[in-house]
C-alpha positions as semicolon CSV with decimal commas, in nm:
position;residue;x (nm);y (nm);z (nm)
1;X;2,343;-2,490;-3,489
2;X;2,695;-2,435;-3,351
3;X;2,720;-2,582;-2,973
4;X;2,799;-2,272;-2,782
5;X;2,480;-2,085;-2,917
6;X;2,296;-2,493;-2,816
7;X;2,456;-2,352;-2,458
8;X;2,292;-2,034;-2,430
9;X;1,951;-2,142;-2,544
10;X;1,841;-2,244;-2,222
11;X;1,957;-1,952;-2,058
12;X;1,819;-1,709;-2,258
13;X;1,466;-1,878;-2,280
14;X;1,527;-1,826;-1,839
15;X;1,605;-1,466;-1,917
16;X;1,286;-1,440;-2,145
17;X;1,001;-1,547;-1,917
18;X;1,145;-1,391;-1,578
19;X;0,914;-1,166;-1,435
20;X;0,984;-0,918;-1,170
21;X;0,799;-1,093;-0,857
22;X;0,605;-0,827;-0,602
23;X;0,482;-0,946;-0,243
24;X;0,159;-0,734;-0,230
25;X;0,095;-0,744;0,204
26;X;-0,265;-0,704;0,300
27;X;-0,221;-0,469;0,646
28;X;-0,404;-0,600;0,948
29;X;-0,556;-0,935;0,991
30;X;-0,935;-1,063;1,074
31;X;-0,879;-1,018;1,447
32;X;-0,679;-0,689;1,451
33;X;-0,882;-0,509;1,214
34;X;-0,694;-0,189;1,177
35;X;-0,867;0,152;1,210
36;X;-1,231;0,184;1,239
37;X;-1,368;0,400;0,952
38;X;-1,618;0,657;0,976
39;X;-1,908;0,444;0,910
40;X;-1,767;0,185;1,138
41;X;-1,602;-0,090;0,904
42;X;-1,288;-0,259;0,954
43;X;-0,988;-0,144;0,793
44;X;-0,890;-0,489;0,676
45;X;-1,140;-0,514;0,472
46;X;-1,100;-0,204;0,303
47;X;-0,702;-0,313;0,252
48;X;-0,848;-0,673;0,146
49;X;-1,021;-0,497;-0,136
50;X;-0,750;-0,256;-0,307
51;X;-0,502;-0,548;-0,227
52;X;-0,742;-0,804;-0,473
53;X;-0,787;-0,526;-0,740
54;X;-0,395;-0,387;-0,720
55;X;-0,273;-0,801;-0,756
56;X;-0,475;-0,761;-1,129
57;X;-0,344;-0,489;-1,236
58;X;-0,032;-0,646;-1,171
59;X;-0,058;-0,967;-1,326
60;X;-0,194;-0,707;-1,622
61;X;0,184;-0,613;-1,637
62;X;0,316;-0,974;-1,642
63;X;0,479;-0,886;-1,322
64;X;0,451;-1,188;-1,080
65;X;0,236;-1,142;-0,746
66;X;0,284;-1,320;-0,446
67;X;-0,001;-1,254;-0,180
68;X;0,051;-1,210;0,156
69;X;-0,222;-1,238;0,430
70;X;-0,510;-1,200;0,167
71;X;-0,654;-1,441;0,452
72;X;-0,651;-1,228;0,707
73;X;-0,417;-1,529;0,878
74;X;-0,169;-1,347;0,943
75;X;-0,129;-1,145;1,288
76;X;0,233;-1,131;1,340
77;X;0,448;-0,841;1,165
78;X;0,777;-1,014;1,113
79;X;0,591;-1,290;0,963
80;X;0,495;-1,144;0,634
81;X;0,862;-0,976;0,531
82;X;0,946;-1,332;0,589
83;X;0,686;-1,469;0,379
84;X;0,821;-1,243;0,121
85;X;1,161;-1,368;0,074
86;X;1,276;-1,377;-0,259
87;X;1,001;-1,136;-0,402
88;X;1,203;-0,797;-0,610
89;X;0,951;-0,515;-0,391
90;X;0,704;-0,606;-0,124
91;X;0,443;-0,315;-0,084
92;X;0,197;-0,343;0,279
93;X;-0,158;-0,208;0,207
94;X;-0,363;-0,072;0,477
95;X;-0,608;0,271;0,522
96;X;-0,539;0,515;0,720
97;X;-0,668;0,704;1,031
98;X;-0,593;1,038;1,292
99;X;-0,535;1,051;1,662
100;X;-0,858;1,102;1,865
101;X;-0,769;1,475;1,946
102;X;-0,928;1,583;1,564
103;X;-1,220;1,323;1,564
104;X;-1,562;1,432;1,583
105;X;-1,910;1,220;1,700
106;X;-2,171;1,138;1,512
107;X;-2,439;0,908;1,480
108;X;-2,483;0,641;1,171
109;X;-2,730;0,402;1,156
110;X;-2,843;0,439;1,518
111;X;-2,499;0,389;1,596
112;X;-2,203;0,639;1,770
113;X;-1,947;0,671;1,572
114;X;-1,672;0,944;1,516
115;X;-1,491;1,102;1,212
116;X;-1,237;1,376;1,123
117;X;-1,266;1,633;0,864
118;X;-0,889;1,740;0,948
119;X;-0,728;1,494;0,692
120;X;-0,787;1,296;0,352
121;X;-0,551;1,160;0,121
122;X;-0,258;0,898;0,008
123;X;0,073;0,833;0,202
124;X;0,361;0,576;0,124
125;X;0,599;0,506;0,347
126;X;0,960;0,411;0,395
127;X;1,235;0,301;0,614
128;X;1,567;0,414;0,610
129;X;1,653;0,032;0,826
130;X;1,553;-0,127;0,526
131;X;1,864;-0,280;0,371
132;X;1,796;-0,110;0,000
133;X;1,665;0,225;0,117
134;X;1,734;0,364;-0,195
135;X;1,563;0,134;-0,417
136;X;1,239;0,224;-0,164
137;X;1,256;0,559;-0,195
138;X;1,281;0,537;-0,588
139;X;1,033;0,324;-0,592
140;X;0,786;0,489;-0,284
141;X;0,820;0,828;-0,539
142;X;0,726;0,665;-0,837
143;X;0,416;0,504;-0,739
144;X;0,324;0,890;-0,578
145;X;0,444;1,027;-0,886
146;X;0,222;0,872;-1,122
147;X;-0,083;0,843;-0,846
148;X;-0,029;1,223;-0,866
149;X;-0,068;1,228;-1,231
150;X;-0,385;1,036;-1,176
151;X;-0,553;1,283;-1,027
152;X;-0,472;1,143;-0,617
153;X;-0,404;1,354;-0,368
154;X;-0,129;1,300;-0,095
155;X;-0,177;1,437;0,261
156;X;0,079;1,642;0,390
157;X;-0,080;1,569;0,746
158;X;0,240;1,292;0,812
159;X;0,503;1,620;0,771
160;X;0,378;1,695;1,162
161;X;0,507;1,378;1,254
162;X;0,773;1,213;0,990
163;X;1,075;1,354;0,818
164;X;0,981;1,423;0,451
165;X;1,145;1,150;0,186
166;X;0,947;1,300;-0,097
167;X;0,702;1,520;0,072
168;X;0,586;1,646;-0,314
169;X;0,488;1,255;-0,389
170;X;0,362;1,187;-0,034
171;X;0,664;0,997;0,051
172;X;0,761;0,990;0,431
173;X;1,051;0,847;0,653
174;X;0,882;0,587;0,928
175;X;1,167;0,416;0,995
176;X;1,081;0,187;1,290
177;X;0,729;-0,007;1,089
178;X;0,830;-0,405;1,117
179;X;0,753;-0,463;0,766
180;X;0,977;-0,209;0,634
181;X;1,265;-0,265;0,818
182;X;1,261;-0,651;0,843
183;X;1,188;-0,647;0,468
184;X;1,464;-0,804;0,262
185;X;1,386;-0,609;-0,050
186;X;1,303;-0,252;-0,111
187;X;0,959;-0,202;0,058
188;X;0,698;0,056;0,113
189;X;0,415;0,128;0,294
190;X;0,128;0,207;0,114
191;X;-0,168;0,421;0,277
192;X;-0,416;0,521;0,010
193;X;-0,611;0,730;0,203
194;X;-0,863;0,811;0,517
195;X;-1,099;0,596;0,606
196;X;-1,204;0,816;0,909
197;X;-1,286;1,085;0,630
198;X;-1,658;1,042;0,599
199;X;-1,622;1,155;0,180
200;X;-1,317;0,980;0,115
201;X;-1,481;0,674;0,272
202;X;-1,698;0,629;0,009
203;X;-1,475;0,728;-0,236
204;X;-1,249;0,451;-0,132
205;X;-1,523;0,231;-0,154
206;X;-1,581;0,294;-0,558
207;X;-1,478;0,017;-0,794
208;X;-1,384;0,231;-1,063
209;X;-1,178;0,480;-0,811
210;X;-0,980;0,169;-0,663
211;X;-0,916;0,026;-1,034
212;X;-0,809;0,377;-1,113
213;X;-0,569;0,392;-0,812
214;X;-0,495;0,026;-0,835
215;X;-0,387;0,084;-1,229
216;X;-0,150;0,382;-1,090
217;X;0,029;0,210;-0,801
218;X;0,121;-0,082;-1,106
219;X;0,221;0,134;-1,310
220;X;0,464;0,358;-1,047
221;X;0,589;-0,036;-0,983
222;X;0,678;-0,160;-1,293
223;X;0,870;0,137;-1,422
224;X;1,060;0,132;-1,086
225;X;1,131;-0,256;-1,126
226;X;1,216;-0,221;-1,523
């Protein structure tokens, strides 16, 4: 073997097992739980979940994970795009909610509780402070795209309130969230649906639905990072 191709060996062999690295962010901690869902549960725990199934379906794709806050450790914001540092795409998980104007009482379990039948469905987010905005968006529409193809549903609710990236993918501008913007990789925002929704709840509750949506969210990353 000539000693120029005894050279490359080593480098190539690097080139072979490098695997695109994703910071997967679990939204809120075990103090700050988030959004209260309609049944009264915190929304950490419901972003703990997905977060545990999405890292799989990952690793499934022999793209690396690196978890952040899977804890619940973690309160501060700036902390986890720092913990993230050197990751290719760091996606925050969380659950989402609606202001108190469109919630409605009722009563679960002997307790008061409220819900909304005003919105359901998935949101990702992006910021255009992030310093590869481009490579967010990209990536923000292809994990819609594909959760679209799924059968998933975005809300349009965010157009009353954010500038449309990819309003047909349920992609919106929020360009002032910590993670995003601090973040020193392309980033999104992930918000897979409405825990305040007393159907979509459930629904977000179902291990087969949050492999399902878990499988589509990997696979909307690993084109992007190919």
């Amino acid at each position: 073997m000539s000693k120029p191709l005894l050279l490359l060996l080593p480098m190539l062999a690097a080139t072979a097992v490098y695997a695109a690295e994703v910071a997967v962010d679990v939204g809120h901690d075990r103090l700050e739980g988030g959004a209260t869902s309609a049944r009264g549960r915190a929304e950490f725990d419901f972003n703990r979940q997905l977060a545990e199934v999405l890292a799989t379906a990952l690793a499934q794709r022999e793209l690396a994970v690196r978890r952040i806050n899977f804890a619940g450790d973690i309160a501060s914001l700036a902390e986890r795009p720092q913990q993230a540092l050197g990751a290719d795409f760091f996606l925050s998980v969380h659950h989402d909610s609606i202001d108190e104007a469109y919630l409605q009482d009722w009563e679960q379990d002997g307790k008061e509780l409220t819900y909304t039948e005003a919105k359901r469905g998935f949101a990702l987010f992006v910021s255009a402070g992030n310093p590869d905005p481009a490579a967010s968006l990209r990536c923000a529409s292809a994990i819609g795209a594909v959760l679209r193809r799924n059968g998933f549903q975005p809300s349009p609710w965010h157009g009353y309130m954010h500038l449309a990236a990819d309003a047909e993918n349920g992609v919106w501008y929020y360009d002032n969230l910590v993670v995003l913007y601090r973040a020193t990789q392309p980033a999104v925002l992930f918000e897979a649906g409405v825990i305040k929704h007393r159907e979509e709840e459930l629904e977000l509750l179902d291990p087969q639905r949050q492999a399902r949506m878990a499988d589509a969210v990997a696979t909307g990353i690993a084109a992007c990072l190919m």
